[in-house]
Short mmCIF file of C-alpha atoms and ligand atoms in Angstrom, two decimals:
data_model
loop_
_atom_site.label_atom_id
_atom_site.label_comp_id
_atom_site.label_asym_id
_atom_site.label_seq_id
_atom_site.Cartn_x
_atom_site.Cartn_y
_atom_site.Cartn_z
CA MET A 1 -23.97 -4.90 14.40
CA THR A 2 -24.39 -0.74 14.12
CA PHE A 3 -21.55 1.65 14.32
CA ARG A 4 -24.22 2.62 17.29
CA ASN A 5 -23.59 -0.69 18.89
CA LEU A 6 -19.92 -0.02 19.12
CA LYS A 7 -20.88 2.83 21.30
CA LEU A 8 -19.11 5.25 19.58
CA ILE A 9 -20.18 9.23 19.79
CA GLU A 10 -21.97 11.19 17.85
CA PRO A 11 -20.04 12.98 15.56
CA LEU A 12 -18.26 10.19 15.06
CA LEU A 13 -21.98 8.58 13.53
CA GLU A 14 -22.67 11.33 11.49
CA ALA A 15 -18.56 11.01 10.14
CA VAL A 16 -19.25 7.51 9.26
CA ALA A 17 -22.78 7.61 8.02
CA LYS A 18 -21.54 10.93 5.68
CA GLN A 19 -19.23 8.04 4.18
CA GLY A 20 -22.13 5.84 3.29
CA TYR A 21 -20.44 3.64 5.97
CA THR A 22 -23.73 1.14 7.53
CA ALA A 23 -21.96 -1.16 9.82
CA PRO A 24 -18.78 -1.67 10.90
CA THR A 25 -16.13 -4.30 9.28
CA PRO A 26 -15.21 -7.15 10.92
CA ILE A 27 -11.99 -5.46 12.14
CA GLN A 28 -13.94 -2.79 13.52
CA GLU A 29 -16.68 -5.16 15.30
CA GLN A 30 -13.37 -6.49 17.21
CA ALA A 31 -11.44 -4.02 17.98
CA ILE A 32 -13.00 -1.06 18.73
CA PRO A 33 -14.36 -2.43 21.90
CA HIS A 34 -11.31 -3.19 23.12
CA ILE A 35 -9.47 -0.21 22.08
CA LEU A 36 -12.12 2.37 23.35
CA GLN A 37 -12.05 0.88 27.43
CA GLY A 38 -7.92 1.83 26.55
CA LYS A 39 -6.15 -1.99 26.32
CA ASP A 40 -3.64 -2.47 23.99
CA LEU A 41 -4.56 -4.03 20.76
CA ILE A 42 -2.91 -6.94 17.98
CA GLY A 43 -4.18 -6.88 15.25
CA ILE A 44 -3.55 -8.72 11.93
CA ALA A 45 -5.80 -7.68 9.21
CA GLN A 46 -4.96 -6.26 5.86
CA THR A 47 -5.00 -3.53 3.67
CA GLY A 48 -9.57 -3.53 2.28
CA THR A 49 -10.48 -4.31 5.89
CA GLY A 50 -11.32 -0.98 7.09
CA LYS A 51 -7.75 -1.22 9.63
CA THR A 52 -7.75 2.93 9.48
CA ALA A 53 -11.41 2.87 10.97
CA ALA A 54 -10.78 0.16 13.09
CA PHE A 55 -8.08 2.78 15.12
CA VAL A 56 -8.84 6.15 14.06
CA LEU A 57 -12.81 6.13 15.23
CA PRO A 58 -11.34 4.70 18.69
CA LEU A 59 -8.49 6.99 19.36
CA LEU A 60 -11.17 10.39 18.35
CA GLN A 61 -12.85 9.22 20.72
CA LEU A 62 -10.03 8.81 23.30
CA MET A 63 -8.53 12.11 22.86
CA SER A 64 -12.30 14.00 22.72
CA GLN A 65 -13.43 12.35 26.47
CA SER A 66 -10.09 13.54 28.19
CA PRO A 67 -9.59 16.79 26.80
CA ARG A 68 -5.27 18.27 26.61
CA ARG A 69 -4.58 21.70 25.01
CA THR A 70 -2.74 20.97 22.52
CA ILE A 71 1.28 21.59 23.04
CA PRO A 72 3.63 22.38 20.01
CA LYS A 73 6.01 19.50 18.89
CA SER A 74 3.95 16.97 21.44
CA PRO A 75 1.39 14.85 19.31
CA ARG A 76 -0.84 12.80 21.86
CA THR A 77 -1.33 10.87 19.21
CA LEU A 78 1.08 8.96 17.06
CA VAL A 79 0.76 6.45 14.28
CA LEU A 80 3.62 5.24 12.40
CA ALA A 81 3.68 3.52 9.15
CA PRO A 82 6.03 2.11 6.32
CA THR A 83 5.51 4.72 2.92
CA ARG A 84 4.38 7.90 2.53
CA GLU A 85 1.01 6.86 0.60
CA LEU A 86 -0.16 5.22 3.61
CA ALA A 87 0.92 7.47 5.83
CA ALA A 88 -0.91 10.04 3.92
CA GLN A 89 -3.78 8.16 4.05
CA ILE A 90 -3.99 7.95 7.59
CA ASP A 91 -4.04 11.42 8.11
CA GLU A 92 -6.90 11.83 5.25
CA SER A 93 -8.84 9.22 7.63
CA PHE A 94 -7.88 11.14 10.77
CA ALA A 95 -9.47 14.46 8.32
CA THR A 96 -12.75 12.42 7.20
CA TYR A 97 -13.33 10.70 10.77
CA GLY A 98 -12.89 14.31 12.37
CA SER A 99 -14.20 16.37 9.99
CA PHE A 100 -16.90 16.94 13.86
CA MET A 101 -14.53 17.68 15.80
CA ARG A 102 -11.72 19.12 16.88
CA PHE A 103 -8.72 17.98 16.45
CA ARG A 104 -5.10 18.50 14.50
CA HIS A 105 -3.20 16.70 12.68
CA THR A 106 -0.55 16.48 9.82
CA VAL A 107 1.36 14.40 7.78
CA MET A 108 5.32 12.97 8.05
CA PHE A 109 7.44 11.68 5.75
CA GLY A 110 10.53 12.28 3.92
CA GLY A 111 10.79 12.74 0.04
CA VAL A 112 9.97 16.44 0.37
CA SER A 113 10.83 19.73 2.05
CA GLN A 114 11.02 20.26 5.93
CA VAL A 115 9.25 23.35 5.95
CA HIS A 116 5.86 22.47 5.87
CA GLN A 117 5.86 19.56 8.56
CA VAL A 118 8.23 21.61 11.31
CA ARG A 119 6.38 24.66 11.30
CA ALA A 120 3.08 22.54 12.07
CA MET A 121 4.78 20.67 14.92
CA SER A 122 5.71 24.11 16.04
CA GLU A 123 2.18 26.08 15.47
CA GLY A 124 1.34 21.72 17.76
CA VAL A 125 -0.87 18.76 16.34
CA ASP A 126 -2.80 16.35 18.03
CA VAL A 127 -2.70 13.59 15.57
CA LEU A 128 1.32 12.96 13.90
CA VAL A 129 1.64 10.20 11.09
CA ALA A 130 4.57 9.80 10.31
CA THR A 131 7.42 7.15 8.53
CA PRO A 132 9.84 5.99 10.97
CA GLY A 133 12.78 7.11 9.16
CA ARG A 134 11.92 11.56 8.44
CA LEU A 135 10.34 11.45 12.27
CA LEU A 136 13.48 10.26 13.39
CA ASP A 137 15.21 12.95 11.67
CA LEU A 138 12.99 15.49 13.38
CA MET A 139 13.23 14.75 16.46
CA ASN A 140 16.44 14.55 16.68
CA GLN A 141 16.56 18.28 15.59
CA GLY A 142 14.35 18.88 17.94
CA TYR A 143 10.93 19.83 15.97
CA VAL A 144 9.17 16.69 17.54
CA ASN A 145 9.27 16.06 20.94
CA LEU A 146 7.24 12.41 22.00
CA ASN A 147 7.19 12.45 26.49
CA HIS A 148 3.40 13.40 26.68
CA LEU A 149 3.00 10.53 23.69
CA GLU A 150 -0.38 8.70 25.08
CA PHE A 151 -1.39 6.74 22.11
CA LEU A 152 0.62 4.53 19.66
CA VAL A 153 -0.56 3.16 16.29
CA LEU A 154 2.25 1.20 14.69
CA ASP A 155 0.75 0.46 11.03
CA GLU A 156 1.63 -2.59 8.42
CA VAL A 157 3.80 -3.40 10.54
CA ASP A 158 5.69 -6.43 8.74
CA ARG A 159 5.72 -4.21 6.03
CA MET A 160 7.91 -1.92 8.11
CA LEU A 161 10.35 -4.74 8.34
CA ASP A 162 10.89 -5.84 4.87
CA MET A 163 11.50 -2.18 4.31
CA GLY A 164 14.57 -2.41 7.47
CA PHE A 165 12.46 -0.01 9.09
CA ILE A 166 12.79 -2.01 12.52
CA VAL A 167 15.79 0.33 13.77
CA ASP A 168 13.93 3.75 13.92
CA VAL A 169 10.99 2.32 15.03
CA LYS A 170 12.94 0.86 18.14
CA ARG A 171 15.10 4.32 18.48
CA ILE A 172 11.18 5.79 18.30
CA ILE A 173 9.93 4.07 20.71
CA SER A 174 12.45 3.87 23.03
CA LYS A 175 11.52 7.71 23.35
CA LEU A 176 7.73 7.47 24.48
CA PRO A 177 6.51 7.38 27.98
CA THR A 178 6.04 3.23 29.24
CA HIS A 179 2.02 4.38 30.28
CA ARG A 180 0.04 4.71 26.93
CA GLN A 181 -1.74 2.82 24.84
CA SER A 182 -0.23 0.87 21.68
CA ILE A 183 -1.88 -0.25 18.76
CA PHE A 184 0.12 -3.29 16.30
CA LEU A 185 -1.10 -3.92 12.99
CA SER A 186 0.27 -6.36 10.94
CA ALA A 187 -1.01 -8.52 7.75
CA THR A 188 0.89 -11.46 8.71
CA MET A 189 2.29 -12.24 11.89
CA PRO A 190 5.55 -14.65 11.58
CA HIS A 191 7.09 -15.81 15.37
CA SER A 192 9.44 -12.61 14.42
CA ILE A 193 6.35 -9.79 14.39
CA SER A 194 4.75 -11.42 17.80
CA GLU A 195 8.49 -11.02 19.45
CA LEU A 196 8.50 -7.69 18.35
CA ALA A 197 4.69 -6.78 20.06
CA ASN A 198 5.41 -8.95 22.91
CA THR A 199 8.24 -6.58 24.20
CA LEU A 200 5.97 -3.16 23.25
CA LEU A 201 2.61 -4.04 24.75
CA ARG A 202 0.70 -4.70 27.72
CA HIS A 203 -1.41 -7.55 28.51
CA PRO A 204 -2.60 -6.90 24.08
CA VAL A 205 -6.04 -8.06 22.99
CA ARG A 206 -5.14 -10.34 19.70
CA VAL A 207 -7.51 -9.55 16.72
CA GLU A 208 -7.86 -11.40 13.52
CA VAL A 209 -10.39 -10.64 10.49
CA ALA A 210 -10.05 -12.48 6.88
CA PRO A 211 -6.68 -15.13 7.00
CA GLN A 212 -5.37 -14.74 3.73
CA ALA A 213 -6.44 -18.03 2.41
CA THR A 214 -9.98 -16.11 2.39
CA THR A 215 -9.32 -13.19 1.10
CA VAL A 216 -7.02 -15.20 -1.48
CA LYS A 217 -10.46 -17.11 -2.41
CA LEU A 218 -12.10 -13.93 -3.13
CA VAL A 219 -10.40 -13.42 -6.17
CA GLN A 220 -10.66 -14.89 -9.15
CA GLN A 221 -6.49 -16.68 -10.10
CA LYS A 222 -5.19 -17.63 -13.33
CA VAL A 223 -2.17 -17.80 -14.47
CA LEU A 224 -0.57 -17.64 -17.77
CA PHE A 225 2.10 -19.70 -19.05
CA VAL A 226 4.84 -17.61 -21.22
CA ASP A 227 7.63 -17.00 -22.81
CA GLU A 228 9.41 -14.22 -21.18
CA ARG A 229 9.72 -12.25 -24.18
CA ASN A 230 6.18 -12.65 -25.31
CA LYS A 231 4.96 -11.36 -21.65
CA THR A 232 3.83 -7.85 -23.31
CA ALA A 233 2.36 -8.74 -26.44
CA ILE A 234 0.33 -11.29 -24.32
CA LEU A 235 -0.48 -8.14 -22.23
CA LEU A 236 -1.79 -7.07 -25.06
CA GLU A 237 -3.78 -8.59 -25.76
CA LEU A 238 -5.73 -8.94 -22.29
CA LEU A 239 -5.62 -5.18 -21.79
CA ARG A 240 -8.25 -5.34 -25.50
CA HIS A 241 -11.07 -6.78 -23.33
CA GLU A 242 -12.83 -4.51 -21.86
CA ASP A 243 -13.99 -5.22 -18.15
CA LEU A 244 -10.50 -4.83 -17.52
CA ARG A 245 -11.40 -1.02 -16.75
CA CYS A 246 -8.75 -0.53 -13.27
CA VAL A 247 -6.09 -2.78 -13.35
CA LEU A 248 -2.91 -2.86 -11.23
CA ILE A 249 0.39 -4.51 -13.15
CA PHE A 250 3.38 -5.02 -11.27
CA THR A 251 6.26 -5.87 -11.98
CA ARG A 252 9.84 -7.24 -10.58
CA THR A 253 11.72 -3.20 -11.12
CA LYS A 254 11.36 0.18 -11.82
CA ARG A 255 12.64 -0.30 -15.36
CA ARG A 256 9.94 -2.71 -16.32
CA ALA A 257 7.69 -0.67 -14.38
CA ASN A 258 8.72 2.16 -16.97
CA SER A 259 8.68 0.36 -20.09
CA VAL A 260 5.68 -1.42 -20.10
CA ALA A 261 4.45 1.69 -19.04
CA GLU A 262 5.77 3.42 -22.11
CA VAL A 263 4.86 0.47 -24.48
CA LEU A 264 0.90 0.89 -23.18
CA THR A 265 0.99 4.51 -23.44
CA ALA A 266 2.81 4.13 -27.16
CA ARG A 267 -0.29 1.93 -27.59
CA GLY A 268 -3.06 3.83 -26.96
CA ILE A 269 -3.45 2.53 -23.91
CA ARG A 270 -3.63 5.42 -21.23
CA ALA A 271 -1.04 4.41 -18.27
CA GLU A 272 0.93 5.35 -15.27
CA ALA A 273 4.57 3.97 -13.18
CA ILE A 274 4.62 4.56 -9.94
CA HIS A 275 8.92 3.55 -8.61
CA GLY A 276 10.88 5.13 -5.68
CA ASN A 277 12.42 6.43 -8.75
CA LYS A 278 9.69 8.83 -9.34
CA SER A 279 8.86 12.40 -6.60
CA GLN A 280 6.08 12.94 -4.28
CA GLY A 281 4.86 15.13 -7.33
CA GLN A 282 4.77 12.24 -10.01
CA ARG A 283 3.15 10.01 -7.61
CA THR A 284 0.41 11.87 -6.36
CA ARG A 285 -0.07 12.84 -10.05
CA ALA A 286 -0.66 9.07 -11.31
CA LEU A 287 -2.38 7.72 -8.27
CA GLU A 288 -4.52 10.87 -8.91
CA ASN A 289 -5.22 10.16 -12.62
CA PHE A 290 -6.01 6.48 -12.31
CA LYS A 291 -8.03 6.56 -8.65
CA SER A 292 -9.87 9.33 -11.38
CA GLY A 293 -10.50 6.99 -14.53
CA HIS A 294 -8.18 8.93 -16.50
CA ALA A 295 -5.77 6.18 -16.92
CA ARG A 296 -6.80 2.85 -17.21
CA VAL A 297 -3.86 1.06 -15.81
CA LEU A 298 -0.87 1.56 -13.20
CA VAL A 299 2.50 -0.13 -13.22
CA ALA A 300 3.97 -0.78 -9.62
CA THR A 301 6.43 -1.85 -8.16
CA ASP A 302 5.51 -4.19 -4.43
CA ILE A 303 7.27 -1.15 -2.36
CA ALA A 304 5.58 2.11 -4.47
CA ALA A 305 2.06 -0.03 -4.21
CA ARG A 306 2.47 -0.60 -0.70
CA GLY A 307 -0.74 1.55 1.16
CA ILE A 308 -2.00 2.50 -2.39
CA ASP A 309 -5.92 3.11 -1.28
CA ILE A 310 -8.09 1.99 -4.00
CA ASP A 311 -11.32 0.36 -4.31
CA ASP A 312 -12.19 -0.20 -7.28
CA ILE A 313 -9.08 -2.19 -8.49
CA SER A 314 -11.07 -4.79 -11.38
CA HIS A 315 -7.62 -6.72 -12.25
CA VAL A 316 -4.62 -7.23 -10.38
CA MET A 317 -1.49 -7.93 -13.64
CA ASN A 318 1.43 -9.73 -12.47
CA TYR A 319 3.93 -8.80 -15.29
CA ASP A 320 6.31 -11.10 -12.80
CA LEU A 321 5.62 -12.87 -10.10
CA PRO A 322 7.59 -11.48 -6.80
CA VAL A 323 9.86 -14.75 -6.83
CA ASP A 324 12.31 -13.65 -3.87
CA GLN A 325 9.14 -12.71 -1.60
CA VAL A 326 6.55 -14.75 -2.21
CA ASP A 327 3.76 -13.71 -0.02
CA TYR A 328 3.84 -10.62 -1.80
CA TYR A 329 1.29 -12.54 -4.16
CA VAL A 330 -1.64 -12.26 -1.50
CA HIS A 331 -0.68 -8.67 -0.66
CA ARG A 332 -0.67 -7.68 -4.69
CA ILE A 333 -4.08 -9.70 -5.31
CA GLY A 334 -5.61 -8.56 -2.30
CA ARG A 335 -5.78 -5.23 -3.96
CA THR A 336 -9.13 -6.55 -6.00
CA ALA A 337 -11.99 -7.80 -4.67
CA ARG A 338 -11.86 -5.29 -2.12
CA ALA A 339 -15.55 -4.80 -0.02
CA GLY A 340 -17.40 -7.18 -1.08
CA ALA A 341 -16.51 -6.84 -5.32
CA LYS A 342 -15.16 -9.20 -7.43
CA GLY A 343 -12.23 -8.63 -8.59
CA THR A 344 -9.61 -11.20 -10.89
CA ALA A 345 -5.62 -11.12 -10.91
CA TYR A 346 -3.91 -12.93 -13.43
CA SER A 347 0.11 -13.99 -13.92
CA LEU A 348 2.30 -14.17 -15.92
CA CYS A 349 4.89 -17.16 -15.75
CA ALA A 350 7.78 -18.07 -17.49
CA SER A 351 9.67 -20.45 -17.19
CA HIS A 352 12.01 -18.24 -14.27
CA GLU A 353 9.01 -18.21 -12.47
CA ARG A 354 7.76 -22.05 -12.11
CA ASP A 355 8.97 -22.56 -8.72
CA ALA A 356 7.84 -19.40 -7.26
CA LEU A 357 4.43 -20.40 -9.36
CA ARG A 358 4.90 -23.88 -7.41
CA GLU A 359 4.94 -22.18 -4.10
CA ILE A 360 2.97 -19.52 -4.04
CA GLU A 361 0.80 -22.16 -5.10
CA SER A 362 1.28 -24.09 -1.38
CA LEU A 363 0.62 -20.76 0.36
CA ILE A 364 -2.31 -19.96 -0.71
CA ARG A 365 -3.56 -24.13 -0.79
CA MET A 366 -4.27 -23.62 -3.86
CA HIS A 367 -3.98 -24.97 -7.84
CA ILE A 368 -4.21 -21.29 -9.37
CA GLU A 369 -5.99 -22.00 -12.72
CA VAL A 370 -3.95 -22.47 -15.99
CA MET A 371 -5.36 -20.25 -18.68
CA SER A 372 -3.82 -20.63 -22.06
CA HIS A 373 -3.32 -18.40 -24.34
CA SER A 374 -2.79 -18.67 -28.10
CA PHE A 375 1.03 -16.39 -28.49
CA HIS A 376 3.71 -18.69 -29.65
CA SER A 377 6.62 -17.06 -30.78
CA ASN A 378 5.75 -15.70 -33.96
CA THR A 379 2.30 -14.44 -32.92
CA ALA A 380 2.76 -12.78 -30.41
CA ARG A 381 5.72 -10.81 -32.67
CA ASP A 382 3.37 -10.02 -35.03
CA ALA A 383 0.48 -9.00 -32.56
CA VAL A 384 3.37 -6.25 -30.30
CA GLY A 385 4.51 -5.42 -33.42
CA ALA A 386 8.01 -3.26 -32.41
CA ALA A 387 7.25 -3.60 -28.61
CA ALA A 388 7.75 -6.63 -28.53
CA ARG A 389 9.63 -7.67 -31.62
CA PRO A 390 14.02 -7.58 -31.53
CA PRO A 391 15.40 -4.94 -33.32
CA PRO A 392 16.82 -5.37 -37.06
CA LYS A 393 20.54 -6.07 -37.16
CA GLN A 394 20.63 -3.11 -38.78
CA GLN A 395 19.15 -1.01 -37.04
CA ARG A 396 20.21 -2.03 -33.32
CA GLY A 397 22.71 0.93 -33.53
CA GLN A 398 20.15 3.38 -33.89
CA ARG A 399 17.22 2.01 -31.94
CA ARG A 400 20.11 1.67 -28.67
CA SER A 401 21.01 5.62 -29.26
CA ASN A 402 17.04 6.69 -29.04
CA GLU A 403 16.44 4.54 -25.73
CA ASN A 404 20.15 6.30 -24.29
CA ARG A 405 18.46 9.61 -24.91
CA GLN A 406 15.08 8.73 -23.66
CA ASN A 407 16.86 7.30 -20.75
CA ARG A 408 18.87 10.47 -20.10
CA ARG A 409 15.65 12.79 -20.87
CA GLN A 410 14.49 11.17 -18.12
CA TYR A 411 17.14 10.84 -15.84
CA ARG A 412 17.33 14.58 -16.15
CA SER A 413 13.17 15.66 -15.57
CA ARG A 414 13.45 13.03 -12.23
P1 AMP B 1 -8.84 0.20 5.26
O1 AMP B 1 -8.71 -1.61 5.46
O2 AMP B 1 -8.69 1.59 6.27
O3 AMP B 1 -7.20 0.82 3.84
O4 AMP B 1 -10.44 0.60 4.50
C1 AMP B 1 -10.23 0.15 2.87
C2 AMP B 1 -11.49 0.65 2.67
O5 AMP B 1 -12.59 0.30 3.64
C3 AMP B 1 -11.40 1.81 2.25
O6 AMP B 1 -11.78 3.04 1.71
C4 AMP B 1 -12.01 2.64 3.50
O7 AMP B 1 -13.20 4.17 3.48
C5 AMP B 1 -13.82 2.12 3.24
N1 AMP B 1 -14.42 1.67 4.77
C6 AMP B 1 -13.82 1.75 5.78
N2 AMP B 1 -14.50 1.09 6.58
C7 AMP B 1 -16.36 0.91 6.38
C8 AMP B 1 -17.64 -0.01 6.69
N3 AMP B 1 -17.58 0.44 7.62
N4 AMP B 1 -18.04 0.41 5.74
C9 AMP B 1 -17.49 0.09 4.22
N5 AMP B 1 -16.48 1.07 4.25
C10 AMP B 1 -15.34 0.92 4.76
#
């Protein structure tokens, strides 16, 4: 199968060739013909499957086949995404795949000034990619009018629901013309999501690729049973191996993400942290450092990591298991072993995380290989020195006040 077989037009074929894509991915092969025929579509596909191009390419083609002048405030296509990173990446994809066409597009998300977004809308765009909260805000202020919308895409719907956007999404959809083509993408399709899809779509075609178990099988997974206190020591030991080249580490909280990144940096391992308390500028810089290889490690919380699109992650490390939401495990490890590459995921499992591990194993229907390690309290503490060692009694007060000073400094600099 080639992109030409999918009946894509020349400017799009040129754009995919420029990206070096030789063949469509399974989701592209399945979804593009239906979308080109004007059908509503439900796609069950995860990040890394090529799902973005699966809707961006045919939508660009459909828009070019029924030209319409750009109307201020009134986009033809709206893509809703759960996070700013994902929204920015989708917007970039419109730029990339539409580079030989003349479409105007913009991205809109919260946490930054609305000035540029308002200006872009008043000049007019064909494609608007947005997170729900900011879009609703600008709609309420009268800067966006969706009366003339023709195409709607809801991307990563399961994440949107997890993040509590359902009310905003429904409000936005209530303002759309009923005559439109809609595309609905989600990595998982529990009952609540298929119900929502049924209310929003007309006779949708359903396409599904890479069921979770298949993706999971591509990743070599290992679990290390550890003492909670030794996690940092074990992490440092694992990072001694050079093949851990580009490592994404997940922690349970923002605070833990910061402290892991700080310990690694103090040990000479370049690390960045991204989480919800970082400004957009800080997140972008951290991601750029990681993508360029300047930082070897990125430490993230689940929310912050959503939508991060980095192909080359060699290892995913679960510093903490996702105890409250075990299906995040699948999303996390799916960040590695992308586009046919090899990937490894290590999970550090402390005693309080054993139940979660059992749930994960039943979810993926696999036993995760146990990796032994030599860290038993003393060796571990020796290996990491100050990082994991409880402070000696007489220095404890001093250390606490240093930490407080540092925390205050960080807080001010946010
Ligand atoms: P996505 O699932 O949309 O996040 O895409 C994952 C990655 O796959 C992105 O980096 C795309 O650039 C890349 N990609 C998309 N389509 C293809 C293709 N047909 N061949 C090779 N890579 C692709």
